[in-house]
mmCIF file with all atom_site columns, C-alpha atoms in Angstrom:
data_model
loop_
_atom_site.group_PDB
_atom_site.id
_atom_site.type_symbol
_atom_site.label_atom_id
_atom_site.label_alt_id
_atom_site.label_comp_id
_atom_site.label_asym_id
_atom_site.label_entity_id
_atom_site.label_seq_id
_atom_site.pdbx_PDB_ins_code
_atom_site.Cartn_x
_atom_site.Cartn_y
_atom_site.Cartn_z
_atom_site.occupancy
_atom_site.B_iso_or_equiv
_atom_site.pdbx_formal_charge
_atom_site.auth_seq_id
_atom_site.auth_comp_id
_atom_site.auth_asym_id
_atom_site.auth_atom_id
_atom_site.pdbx_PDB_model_num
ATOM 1   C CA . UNK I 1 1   ? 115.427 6.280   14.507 1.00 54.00 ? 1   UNK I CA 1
ATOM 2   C CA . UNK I 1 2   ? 118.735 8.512   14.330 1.00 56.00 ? 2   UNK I CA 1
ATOM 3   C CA . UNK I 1 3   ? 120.804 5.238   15.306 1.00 52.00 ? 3   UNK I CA 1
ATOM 4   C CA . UNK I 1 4   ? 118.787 3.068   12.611 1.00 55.00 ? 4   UNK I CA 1
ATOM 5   C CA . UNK I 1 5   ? 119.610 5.335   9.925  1.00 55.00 ? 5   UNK I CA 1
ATOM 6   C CA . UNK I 1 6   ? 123.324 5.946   10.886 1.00 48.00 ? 6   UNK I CA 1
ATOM 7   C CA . UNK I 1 7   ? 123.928 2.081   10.434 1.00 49.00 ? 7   UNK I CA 1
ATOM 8   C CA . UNK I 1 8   ? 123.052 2.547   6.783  1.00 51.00 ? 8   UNK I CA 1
ATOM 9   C CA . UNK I 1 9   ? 124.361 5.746   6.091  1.00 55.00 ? 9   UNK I CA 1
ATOM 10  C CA . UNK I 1 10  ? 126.973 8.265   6.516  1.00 55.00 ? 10  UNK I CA 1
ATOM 11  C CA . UNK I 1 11  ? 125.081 11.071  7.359  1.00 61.00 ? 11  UNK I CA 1
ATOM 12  C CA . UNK I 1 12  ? 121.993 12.012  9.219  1.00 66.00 ? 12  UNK I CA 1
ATOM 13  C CA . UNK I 1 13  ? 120.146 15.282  9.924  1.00 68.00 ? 13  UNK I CA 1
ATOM 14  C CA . UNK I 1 14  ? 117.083 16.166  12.274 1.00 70.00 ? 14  UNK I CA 1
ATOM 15  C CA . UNK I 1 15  ? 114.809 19.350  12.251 1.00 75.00 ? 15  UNK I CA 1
ATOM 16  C CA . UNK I 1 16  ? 113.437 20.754  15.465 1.00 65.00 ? 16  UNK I CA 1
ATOM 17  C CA . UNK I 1 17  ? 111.935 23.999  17.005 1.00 69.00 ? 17  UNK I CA 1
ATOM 18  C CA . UNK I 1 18  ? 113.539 25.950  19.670 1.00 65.00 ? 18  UNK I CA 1
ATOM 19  C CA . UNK I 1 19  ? 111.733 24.570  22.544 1.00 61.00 ? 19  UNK I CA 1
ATOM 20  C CA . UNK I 1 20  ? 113.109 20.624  21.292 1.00 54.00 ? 20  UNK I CA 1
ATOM 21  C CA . UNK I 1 21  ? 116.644 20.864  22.830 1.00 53.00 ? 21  UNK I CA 1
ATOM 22  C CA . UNK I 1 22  ? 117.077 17.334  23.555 1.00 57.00 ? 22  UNK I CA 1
ATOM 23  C CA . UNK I 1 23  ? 120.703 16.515  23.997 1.00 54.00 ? 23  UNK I CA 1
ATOM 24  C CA . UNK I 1 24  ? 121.704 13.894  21.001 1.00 51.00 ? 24  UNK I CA 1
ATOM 25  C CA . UNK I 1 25  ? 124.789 11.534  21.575 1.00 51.00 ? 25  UNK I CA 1
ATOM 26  C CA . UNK I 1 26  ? 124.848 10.395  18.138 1.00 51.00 ? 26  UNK I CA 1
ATOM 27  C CA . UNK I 1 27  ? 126.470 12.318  15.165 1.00 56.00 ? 27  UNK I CA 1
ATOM 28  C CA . UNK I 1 28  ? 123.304 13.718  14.196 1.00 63.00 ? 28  UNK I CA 1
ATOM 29  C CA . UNK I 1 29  ? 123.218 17.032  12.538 1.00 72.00 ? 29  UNK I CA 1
ATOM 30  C CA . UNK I 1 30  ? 120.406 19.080  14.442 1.00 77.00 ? 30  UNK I CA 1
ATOM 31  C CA . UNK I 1 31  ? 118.847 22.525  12.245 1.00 83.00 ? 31  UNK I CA 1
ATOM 32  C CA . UNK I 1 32  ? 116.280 24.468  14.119 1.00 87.00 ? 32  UNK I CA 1
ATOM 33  C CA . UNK I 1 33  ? 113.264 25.600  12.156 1.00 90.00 ? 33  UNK I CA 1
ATOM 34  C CA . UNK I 1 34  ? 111.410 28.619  13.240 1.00 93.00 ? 34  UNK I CA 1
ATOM 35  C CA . UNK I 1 35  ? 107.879 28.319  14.198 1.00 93.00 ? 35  UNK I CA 1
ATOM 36  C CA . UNK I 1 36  ? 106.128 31.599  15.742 1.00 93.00 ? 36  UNK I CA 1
ATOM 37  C CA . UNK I 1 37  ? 103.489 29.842  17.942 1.00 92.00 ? 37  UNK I CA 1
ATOM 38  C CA . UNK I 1 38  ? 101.882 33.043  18.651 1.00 93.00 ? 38  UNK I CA 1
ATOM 39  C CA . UNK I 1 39  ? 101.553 34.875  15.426 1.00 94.00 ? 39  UNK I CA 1
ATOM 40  C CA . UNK I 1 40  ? 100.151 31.711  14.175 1.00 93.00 ? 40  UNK I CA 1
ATOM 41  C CA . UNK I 1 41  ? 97.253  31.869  16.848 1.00 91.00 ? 41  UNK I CA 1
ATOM 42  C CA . UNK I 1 42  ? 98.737  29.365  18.969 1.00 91.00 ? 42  UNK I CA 1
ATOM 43  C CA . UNK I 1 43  ? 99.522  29.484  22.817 1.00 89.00 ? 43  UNK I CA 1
ATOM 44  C CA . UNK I 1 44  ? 103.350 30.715  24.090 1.00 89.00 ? 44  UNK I CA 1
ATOM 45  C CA . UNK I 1 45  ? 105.447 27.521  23.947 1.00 88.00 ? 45  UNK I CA 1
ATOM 46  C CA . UNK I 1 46  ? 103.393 25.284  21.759 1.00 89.00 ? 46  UNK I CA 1
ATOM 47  C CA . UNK I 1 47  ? 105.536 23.676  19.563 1.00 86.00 ? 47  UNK I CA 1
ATOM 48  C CA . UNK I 1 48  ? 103.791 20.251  19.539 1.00 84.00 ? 48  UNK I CA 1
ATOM 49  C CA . UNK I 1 49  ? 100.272 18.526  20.003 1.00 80.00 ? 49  UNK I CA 1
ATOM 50  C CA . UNK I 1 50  ? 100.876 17.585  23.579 1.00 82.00 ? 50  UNK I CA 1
ATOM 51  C CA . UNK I 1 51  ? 101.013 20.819  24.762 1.00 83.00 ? 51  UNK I CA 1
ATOM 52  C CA . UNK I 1 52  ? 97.346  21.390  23.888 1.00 80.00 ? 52  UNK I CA 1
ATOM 53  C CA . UNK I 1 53  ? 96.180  17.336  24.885 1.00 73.00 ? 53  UNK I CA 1
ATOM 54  C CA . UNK I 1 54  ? 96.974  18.640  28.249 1.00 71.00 ? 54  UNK I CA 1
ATOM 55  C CA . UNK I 1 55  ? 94.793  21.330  28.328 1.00 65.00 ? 55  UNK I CA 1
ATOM 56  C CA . UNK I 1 56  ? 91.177  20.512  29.295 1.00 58.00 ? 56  UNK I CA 1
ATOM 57  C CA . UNK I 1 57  ? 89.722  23.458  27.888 1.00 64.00 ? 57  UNK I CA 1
ATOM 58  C CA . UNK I 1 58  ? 86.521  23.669  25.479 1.00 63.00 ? 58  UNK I CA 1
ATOM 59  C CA . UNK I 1 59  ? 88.279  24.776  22.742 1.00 81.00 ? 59  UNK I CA 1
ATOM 60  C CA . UNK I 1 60  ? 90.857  21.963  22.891 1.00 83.00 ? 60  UNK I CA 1
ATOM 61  C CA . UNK I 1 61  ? 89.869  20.308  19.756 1.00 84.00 ? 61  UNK I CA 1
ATOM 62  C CA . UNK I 1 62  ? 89.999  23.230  18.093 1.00 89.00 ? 62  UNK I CA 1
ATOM 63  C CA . UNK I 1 63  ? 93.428  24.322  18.849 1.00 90.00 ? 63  UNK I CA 1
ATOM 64  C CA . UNK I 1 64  ? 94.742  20.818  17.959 1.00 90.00 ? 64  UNK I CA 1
ATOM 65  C CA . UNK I 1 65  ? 93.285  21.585  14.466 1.00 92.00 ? 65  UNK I CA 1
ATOM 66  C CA . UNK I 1 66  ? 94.989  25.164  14.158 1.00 94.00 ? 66  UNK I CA 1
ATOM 67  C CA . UNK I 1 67  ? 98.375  23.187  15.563 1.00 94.00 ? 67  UNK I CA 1
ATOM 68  C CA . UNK I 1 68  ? 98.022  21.127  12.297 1.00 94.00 ? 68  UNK I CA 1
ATOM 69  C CA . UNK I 1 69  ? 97.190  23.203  10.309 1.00 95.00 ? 69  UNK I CA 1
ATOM 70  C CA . UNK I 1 70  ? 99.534  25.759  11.386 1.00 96.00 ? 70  UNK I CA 1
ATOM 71  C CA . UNK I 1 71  ? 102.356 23.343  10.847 1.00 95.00 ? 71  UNK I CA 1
ATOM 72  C CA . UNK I 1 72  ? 102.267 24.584  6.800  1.00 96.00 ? 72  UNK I CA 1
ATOM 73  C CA . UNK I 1 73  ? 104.737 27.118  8.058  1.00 96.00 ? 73  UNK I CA 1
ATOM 74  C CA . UNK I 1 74  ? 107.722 24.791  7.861  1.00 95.00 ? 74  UNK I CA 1
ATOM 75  C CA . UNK I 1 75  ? 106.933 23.987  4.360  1.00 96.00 ? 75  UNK I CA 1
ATOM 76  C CA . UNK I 1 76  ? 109.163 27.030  3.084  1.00 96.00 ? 76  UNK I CA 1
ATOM 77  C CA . UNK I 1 77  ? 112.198 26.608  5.734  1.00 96.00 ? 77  UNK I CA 1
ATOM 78  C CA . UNK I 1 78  ? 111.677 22.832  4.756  1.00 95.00 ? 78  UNK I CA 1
ATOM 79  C CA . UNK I 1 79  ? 111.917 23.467  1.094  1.00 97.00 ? 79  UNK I CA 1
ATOM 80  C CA . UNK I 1 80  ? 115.460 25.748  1.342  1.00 96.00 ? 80  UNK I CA 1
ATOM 81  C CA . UNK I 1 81  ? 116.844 22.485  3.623  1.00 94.00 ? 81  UNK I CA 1
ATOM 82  C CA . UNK I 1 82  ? 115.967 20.310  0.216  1.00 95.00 ? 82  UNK I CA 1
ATOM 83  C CA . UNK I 1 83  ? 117.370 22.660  -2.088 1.00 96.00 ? 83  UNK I CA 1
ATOM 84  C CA . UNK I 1 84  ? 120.876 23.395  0.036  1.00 94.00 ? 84  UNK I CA 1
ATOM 85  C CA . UNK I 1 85  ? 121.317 19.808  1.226  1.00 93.00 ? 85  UNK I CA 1
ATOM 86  C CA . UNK I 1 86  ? 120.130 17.442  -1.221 1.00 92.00 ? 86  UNK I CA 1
ATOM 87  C CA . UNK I 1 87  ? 119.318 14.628  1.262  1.00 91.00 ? 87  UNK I CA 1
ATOM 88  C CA . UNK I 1 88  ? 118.768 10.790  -0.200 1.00 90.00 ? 88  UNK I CA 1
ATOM 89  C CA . UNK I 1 89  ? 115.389 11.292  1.316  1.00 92.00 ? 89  UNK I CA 1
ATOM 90  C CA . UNK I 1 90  ? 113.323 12.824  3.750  1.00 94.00 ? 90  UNK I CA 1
ATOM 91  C CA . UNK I 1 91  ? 111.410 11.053  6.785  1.00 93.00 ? 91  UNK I CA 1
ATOM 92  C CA . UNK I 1 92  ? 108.428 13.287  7.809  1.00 95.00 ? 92  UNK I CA 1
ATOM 93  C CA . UNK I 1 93  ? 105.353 12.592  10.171 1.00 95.00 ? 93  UNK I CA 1
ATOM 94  C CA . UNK I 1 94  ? 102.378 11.732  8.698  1.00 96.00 ? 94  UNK I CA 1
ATOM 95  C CA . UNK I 1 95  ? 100.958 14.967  9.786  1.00 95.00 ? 95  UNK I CA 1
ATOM 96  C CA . UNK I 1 96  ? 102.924 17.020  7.957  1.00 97.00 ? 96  UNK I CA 1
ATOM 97  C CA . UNK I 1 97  ? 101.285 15.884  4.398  1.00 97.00 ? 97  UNK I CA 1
ATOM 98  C CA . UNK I 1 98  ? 102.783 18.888  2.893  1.00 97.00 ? 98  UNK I CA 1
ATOM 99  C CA . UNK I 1 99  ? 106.253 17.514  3.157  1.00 97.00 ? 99  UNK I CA 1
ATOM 100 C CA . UNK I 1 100 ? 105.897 15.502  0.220  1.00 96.00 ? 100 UNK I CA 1
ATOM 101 C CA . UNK I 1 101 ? 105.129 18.165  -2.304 1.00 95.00 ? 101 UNK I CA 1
ATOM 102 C CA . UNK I 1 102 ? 107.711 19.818  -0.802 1.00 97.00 ? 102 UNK I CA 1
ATOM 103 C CA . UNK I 1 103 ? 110.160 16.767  -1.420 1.00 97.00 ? 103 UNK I CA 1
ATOM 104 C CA . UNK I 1 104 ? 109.008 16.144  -4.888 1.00 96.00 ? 104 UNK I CA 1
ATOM 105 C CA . UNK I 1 105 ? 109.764 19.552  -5.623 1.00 96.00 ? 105 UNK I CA 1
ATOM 106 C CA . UNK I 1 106 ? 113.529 18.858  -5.541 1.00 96.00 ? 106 UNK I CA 1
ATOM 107 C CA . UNK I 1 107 ? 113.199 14.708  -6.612 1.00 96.00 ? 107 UNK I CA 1
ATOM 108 C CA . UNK I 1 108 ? 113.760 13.682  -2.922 1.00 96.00 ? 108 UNK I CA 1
ATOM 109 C CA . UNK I 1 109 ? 111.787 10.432  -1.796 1.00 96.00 ? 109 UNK I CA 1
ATOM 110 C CA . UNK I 1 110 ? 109.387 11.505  0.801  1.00 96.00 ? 110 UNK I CA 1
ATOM 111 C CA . UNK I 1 111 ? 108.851 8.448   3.845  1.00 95.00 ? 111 UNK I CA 1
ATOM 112 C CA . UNK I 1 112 ? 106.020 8.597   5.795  1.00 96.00 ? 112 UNK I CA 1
ATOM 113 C CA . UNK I 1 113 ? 106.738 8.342   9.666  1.00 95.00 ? 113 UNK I CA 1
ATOM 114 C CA . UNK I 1 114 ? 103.550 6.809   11.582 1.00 94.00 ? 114 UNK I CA 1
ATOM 115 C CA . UNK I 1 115 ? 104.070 7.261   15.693 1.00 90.00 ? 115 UNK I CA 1
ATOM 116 C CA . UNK I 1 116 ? 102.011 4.760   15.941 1.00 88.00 ? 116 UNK I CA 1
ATOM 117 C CA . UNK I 1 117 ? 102.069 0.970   15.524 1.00 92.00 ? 117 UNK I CA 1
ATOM 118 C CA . UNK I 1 118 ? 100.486 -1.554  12.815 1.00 96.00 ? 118 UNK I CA 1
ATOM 119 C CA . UNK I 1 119 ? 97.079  -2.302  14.700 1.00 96.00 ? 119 UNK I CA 1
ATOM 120 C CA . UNK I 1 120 ? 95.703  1.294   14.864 1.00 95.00 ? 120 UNK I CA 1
ATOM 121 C CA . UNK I 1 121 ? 96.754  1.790   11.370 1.00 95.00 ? 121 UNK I CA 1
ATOM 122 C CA . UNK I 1 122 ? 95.233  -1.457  9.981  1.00 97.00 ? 122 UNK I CA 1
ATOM 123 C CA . UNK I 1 123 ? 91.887  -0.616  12.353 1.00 95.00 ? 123 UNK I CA 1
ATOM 124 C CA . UNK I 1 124 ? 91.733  2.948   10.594 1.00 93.00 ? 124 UNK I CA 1
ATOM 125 C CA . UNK I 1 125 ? 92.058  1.204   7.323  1.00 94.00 ? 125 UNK I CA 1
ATOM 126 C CA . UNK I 1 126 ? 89.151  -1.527  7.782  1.00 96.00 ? 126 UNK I CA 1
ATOM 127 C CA . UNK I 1 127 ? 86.830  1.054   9.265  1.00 94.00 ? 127 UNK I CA 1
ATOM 128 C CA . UNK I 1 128 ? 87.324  3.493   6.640  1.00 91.00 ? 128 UNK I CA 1
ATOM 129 C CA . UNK I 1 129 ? 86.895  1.163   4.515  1.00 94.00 ? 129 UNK I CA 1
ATOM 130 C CA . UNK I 1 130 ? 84.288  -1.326  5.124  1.00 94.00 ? 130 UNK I CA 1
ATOM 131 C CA . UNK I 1 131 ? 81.926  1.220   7.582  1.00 93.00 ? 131 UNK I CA 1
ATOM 132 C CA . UNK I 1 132 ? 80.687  -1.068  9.951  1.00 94.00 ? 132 UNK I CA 1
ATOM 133 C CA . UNK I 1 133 ? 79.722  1.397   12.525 1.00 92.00 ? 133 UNK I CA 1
ATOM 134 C CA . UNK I 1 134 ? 76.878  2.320   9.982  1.00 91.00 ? 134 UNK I CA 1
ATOM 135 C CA . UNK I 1 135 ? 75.528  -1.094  9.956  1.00 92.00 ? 135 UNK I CA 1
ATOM 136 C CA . UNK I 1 136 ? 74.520  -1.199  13.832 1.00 93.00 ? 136 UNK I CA 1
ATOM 137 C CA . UNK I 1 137 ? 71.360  0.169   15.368 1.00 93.00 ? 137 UNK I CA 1
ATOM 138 C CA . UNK I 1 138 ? 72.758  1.903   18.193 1.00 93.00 ? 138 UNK I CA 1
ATOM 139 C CA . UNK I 1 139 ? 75.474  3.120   19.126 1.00 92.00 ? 139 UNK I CA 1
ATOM 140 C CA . UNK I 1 140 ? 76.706  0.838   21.909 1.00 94.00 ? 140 UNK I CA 1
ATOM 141 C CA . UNK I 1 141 ? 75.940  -2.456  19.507 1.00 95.00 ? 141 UNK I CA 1
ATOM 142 C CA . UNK I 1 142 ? 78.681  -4.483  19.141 1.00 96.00 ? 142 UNK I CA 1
ATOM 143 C CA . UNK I 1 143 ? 79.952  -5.511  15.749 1.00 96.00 ? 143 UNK I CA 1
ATOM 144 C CA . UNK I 1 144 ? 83.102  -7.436  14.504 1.00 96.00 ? 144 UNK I CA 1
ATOM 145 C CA . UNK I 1 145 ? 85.504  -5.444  11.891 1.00 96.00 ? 145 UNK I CA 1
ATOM 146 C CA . UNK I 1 146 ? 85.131  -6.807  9.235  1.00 96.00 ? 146 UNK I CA 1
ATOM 147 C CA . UNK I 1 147 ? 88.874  -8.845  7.509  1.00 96.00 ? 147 UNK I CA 1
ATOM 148 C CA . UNK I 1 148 ? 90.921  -7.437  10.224 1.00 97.00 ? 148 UNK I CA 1
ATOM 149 C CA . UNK I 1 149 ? 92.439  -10.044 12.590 1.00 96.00 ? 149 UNK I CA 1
ATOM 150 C CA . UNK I 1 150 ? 91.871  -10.780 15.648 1.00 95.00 ? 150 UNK I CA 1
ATOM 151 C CA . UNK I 1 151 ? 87.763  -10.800 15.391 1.00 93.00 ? 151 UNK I CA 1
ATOM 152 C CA . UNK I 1 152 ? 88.082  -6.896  17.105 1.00 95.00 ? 152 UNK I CA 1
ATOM 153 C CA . UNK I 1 153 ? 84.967  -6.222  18.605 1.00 96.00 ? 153 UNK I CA 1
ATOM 154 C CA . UNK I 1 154 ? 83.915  -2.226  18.825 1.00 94.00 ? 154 UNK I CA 1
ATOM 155 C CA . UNK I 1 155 ? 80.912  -0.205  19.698 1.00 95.00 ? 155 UNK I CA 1
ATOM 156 C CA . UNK I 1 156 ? 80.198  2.823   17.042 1.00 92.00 ? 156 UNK I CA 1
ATOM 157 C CA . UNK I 1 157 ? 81.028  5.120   20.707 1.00 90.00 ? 157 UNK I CA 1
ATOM 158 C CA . UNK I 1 158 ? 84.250  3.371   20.891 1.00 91.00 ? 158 UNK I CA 1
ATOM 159 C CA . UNK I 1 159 ? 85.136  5.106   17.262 1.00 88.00 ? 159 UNK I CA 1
ATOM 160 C CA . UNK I 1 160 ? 86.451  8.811   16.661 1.00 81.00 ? 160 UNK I CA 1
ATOM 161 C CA . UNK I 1 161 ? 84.834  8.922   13.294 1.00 75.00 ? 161 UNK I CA 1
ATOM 162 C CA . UNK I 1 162 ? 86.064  12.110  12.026 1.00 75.00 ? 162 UNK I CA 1
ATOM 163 C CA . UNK I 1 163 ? 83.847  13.886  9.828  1.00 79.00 ? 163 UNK I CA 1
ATOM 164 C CA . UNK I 1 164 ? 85.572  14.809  6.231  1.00 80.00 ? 164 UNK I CA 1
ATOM 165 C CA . UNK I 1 165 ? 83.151  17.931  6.213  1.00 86.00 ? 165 UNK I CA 1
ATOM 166 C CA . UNK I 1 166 ? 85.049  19.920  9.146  1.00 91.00 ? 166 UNK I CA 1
ATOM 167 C CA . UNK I 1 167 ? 88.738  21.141  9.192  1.00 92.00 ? 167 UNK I CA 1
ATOM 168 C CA . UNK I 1 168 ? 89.968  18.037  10.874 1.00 92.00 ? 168 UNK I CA 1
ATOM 169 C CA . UNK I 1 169 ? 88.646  15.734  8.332  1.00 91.00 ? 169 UNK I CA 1
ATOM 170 C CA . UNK I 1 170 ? 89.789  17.349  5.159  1.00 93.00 ? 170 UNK I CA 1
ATOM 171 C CA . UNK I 1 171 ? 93.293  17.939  7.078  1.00 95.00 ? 171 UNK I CA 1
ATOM 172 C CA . UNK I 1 172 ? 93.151  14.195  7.595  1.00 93.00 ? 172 UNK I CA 1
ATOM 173 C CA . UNK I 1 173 ? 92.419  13.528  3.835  1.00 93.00 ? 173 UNK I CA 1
ATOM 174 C CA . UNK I 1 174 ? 95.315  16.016  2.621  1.00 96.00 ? 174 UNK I CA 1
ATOM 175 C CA . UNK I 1 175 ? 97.521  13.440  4.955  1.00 95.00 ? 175 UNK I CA 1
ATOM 176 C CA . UNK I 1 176 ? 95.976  10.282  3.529  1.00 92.00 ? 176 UNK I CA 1
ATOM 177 C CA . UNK I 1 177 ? 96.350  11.516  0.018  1.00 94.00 ? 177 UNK I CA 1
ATOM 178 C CA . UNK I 1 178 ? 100.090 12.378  0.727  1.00 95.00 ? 178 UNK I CA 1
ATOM 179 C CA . UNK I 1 179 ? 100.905 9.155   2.121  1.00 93.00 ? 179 UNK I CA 1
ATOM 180 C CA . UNK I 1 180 ? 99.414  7.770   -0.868 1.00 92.00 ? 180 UNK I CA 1
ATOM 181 C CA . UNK I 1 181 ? 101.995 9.851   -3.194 1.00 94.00 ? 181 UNK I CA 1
ATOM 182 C CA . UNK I 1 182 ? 104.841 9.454   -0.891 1.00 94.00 ? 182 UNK I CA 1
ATOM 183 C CA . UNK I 1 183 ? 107.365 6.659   -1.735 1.00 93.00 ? 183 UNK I CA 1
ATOM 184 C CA . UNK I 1 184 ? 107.327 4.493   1.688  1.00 93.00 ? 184 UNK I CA 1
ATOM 185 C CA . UNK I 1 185 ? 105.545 4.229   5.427  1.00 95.00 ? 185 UNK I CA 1
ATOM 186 C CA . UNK I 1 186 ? 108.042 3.473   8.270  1.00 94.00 ? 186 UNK I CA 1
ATOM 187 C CA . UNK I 1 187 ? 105.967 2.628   10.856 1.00 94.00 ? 187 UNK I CA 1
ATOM 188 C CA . UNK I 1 188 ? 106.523 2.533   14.809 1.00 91.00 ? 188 UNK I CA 1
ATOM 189 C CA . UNK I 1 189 ? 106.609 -0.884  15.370 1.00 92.00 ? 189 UNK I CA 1
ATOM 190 C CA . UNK I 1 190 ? 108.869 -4.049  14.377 1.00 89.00 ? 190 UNK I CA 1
ATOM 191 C CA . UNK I 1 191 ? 107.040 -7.474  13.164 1.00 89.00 ? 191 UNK I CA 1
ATOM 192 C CA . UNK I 1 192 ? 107.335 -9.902  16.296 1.00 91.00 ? 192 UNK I CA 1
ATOM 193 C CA . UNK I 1 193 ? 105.844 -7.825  18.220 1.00 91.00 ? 193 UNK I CA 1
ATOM 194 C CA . UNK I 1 194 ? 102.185 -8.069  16.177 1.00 95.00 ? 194 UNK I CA 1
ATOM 195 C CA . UNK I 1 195 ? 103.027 -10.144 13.378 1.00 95.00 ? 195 UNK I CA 1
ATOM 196 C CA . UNK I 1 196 ? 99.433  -10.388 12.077 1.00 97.00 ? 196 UNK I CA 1
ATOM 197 C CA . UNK I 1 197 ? 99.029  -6.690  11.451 1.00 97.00 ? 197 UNK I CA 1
ATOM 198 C CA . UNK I 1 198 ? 102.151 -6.252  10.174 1.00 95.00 ? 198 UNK I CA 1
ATOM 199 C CA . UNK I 1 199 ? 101.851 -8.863  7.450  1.00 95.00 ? 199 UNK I CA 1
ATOM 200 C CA . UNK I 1 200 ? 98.175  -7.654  6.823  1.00 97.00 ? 200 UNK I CA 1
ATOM 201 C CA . UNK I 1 201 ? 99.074  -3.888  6.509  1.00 96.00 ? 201 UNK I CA 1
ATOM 202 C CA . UNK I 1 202 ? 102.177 -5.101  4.273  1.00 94.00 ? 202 UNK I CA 1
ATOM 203 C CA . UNK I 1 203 ? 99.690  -7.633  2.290  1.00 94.00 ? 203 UNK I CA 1
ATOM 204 C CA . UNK I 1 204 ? 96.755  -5.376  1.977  1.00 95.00 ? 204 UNK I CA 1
ATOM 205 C CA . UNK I 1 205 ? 97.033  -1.793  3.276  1.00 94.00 ? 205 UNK I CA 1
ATOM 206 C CA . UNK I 1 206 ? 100.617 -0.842  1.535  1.00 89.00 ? 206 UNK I CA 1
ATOM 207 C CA . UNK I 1 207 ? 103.340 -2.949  0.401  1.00 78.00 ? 207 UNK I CA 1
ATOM 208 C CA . UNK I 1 208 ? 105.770 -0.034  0.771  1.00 89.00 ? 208 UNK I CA 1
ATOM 209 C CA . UNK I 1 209 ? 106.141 -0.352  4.582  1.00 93.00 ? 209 UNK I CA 1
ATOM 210 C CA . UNK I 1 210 ? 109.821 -0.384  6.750  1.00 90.00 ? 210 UNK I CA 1
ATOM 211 C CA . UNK I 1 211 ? 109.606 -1.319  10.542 1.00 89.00 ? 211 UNK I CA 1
ATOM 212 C CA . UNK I 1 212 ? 111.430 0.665   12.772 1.00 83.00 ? 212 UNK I CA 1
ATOM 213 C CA . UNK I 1 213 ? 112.261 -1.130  16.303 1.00 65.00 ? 213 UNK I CA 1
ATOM 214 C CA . UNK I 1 214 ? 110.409 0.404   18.726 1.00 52.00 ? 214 UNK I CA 1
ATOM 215 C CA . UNK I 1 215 ? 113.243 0.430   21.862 1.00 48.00 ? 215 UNK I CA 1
ATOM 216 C CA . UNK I 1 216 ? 115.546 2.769   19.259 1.00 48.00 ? 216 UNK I CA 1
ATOM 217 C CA . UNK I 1 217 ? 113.371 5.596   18.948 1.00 45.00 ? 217 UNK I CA 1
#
């Protein structure tokens, strides 16, 4: 993404933790942000979501919650970045939905980064949407999404449905509400490579959306 943005621009910075030294050959500015994984409640060394997707423990789910939520912490470091560097814009996952109140604070266009490509996000969308796991009888029924192309054919087991009642669910509202208030998606993904859902999350989902070829990130 570093290279995509340095052909547009003259300057380019990236935030990481500690454990994210990753040698960069590009003329990327690099700032590490603190993030105390244990005072947080968080496992030694877990400075991102696959370090707890590899543990098989019961309380996995849990702890990928806490991650999430425990991510909040950047939100001041991130704020003094704004202030002292002024940046065109900020880029931040779309699991960090606090980034964009922290980028309106200081009039900086927030971009929403989604790691993954069009189809999952245009599935999410016609699910949430239209409910058609609620329509079946069982739970291994099949039924067709309905408007999304392709004629996808689930079974209601096949879907995480996350319930908006627990801590996962209203964290996944907070980030669907941000993305909503944040000035563009780039997405993971670049149109020939699934031109329907590309077009169809462009046409219907958001018309604020930037591709970002995959082999350059």
């Amino acid at each position: 993404m570093c290279h995509t943005l340095l052909s547009m621009c003259n300057t380019c910075t990236r935030t990481k933790t500690p454990a994210q030294q990753q040698p960069v050959k590009l003329q990327v500015l690099e700032l590490t942000l603190d993030f105390p994984c244990v005072q947080l409640g968080l496992p030694e060394g877990c400075e991102n979501a696959d370090f707890l997707t590899l543990n098989n423990n019961d309380d996995r789910q849990d702890m990928i919650t806490k991650f999430f939520l425990s991510t909040r912490f950047f939100k001041g470091q991130l704020e003094n970045l704004l202030e002292t560097m002024r940046p065109d814009c900020l880029i931040a996952d779309m699991f960090f939905p606090w980034a964009t109140q922290a980028a309106e604070k200081f009039n900086v266009p927030r971009l929403v980064f989604h790691g993954f490509g069009y189809f999952p996000l245009c599935f999410a969308y016609c699910i949430k949407l239209h409910k058609p796991q609620q329509r079946v009888t069982s739970i291994c029924e099949p039924f067709v999404i309905p408007h999304l192309p392709g004629s996808i054919v689930m079974t209601q087991e096949q879907i995480n449905d996350c319930d908006e009642g627990t801590e996962m669910g209203k964290f996944m509202m907070e980030v669907k509400e941000s993305e909503v208030k944040s000035s563009c998606v780039v997405v993971n993904s670049f149109y020939e490579f699934e031109p329907d859902y590309a077009y169809f999350y462009k046409s219907v989902v958001t018309k604020r959306a930037w591709n970002i070829v995959r082999s350059l990130l």
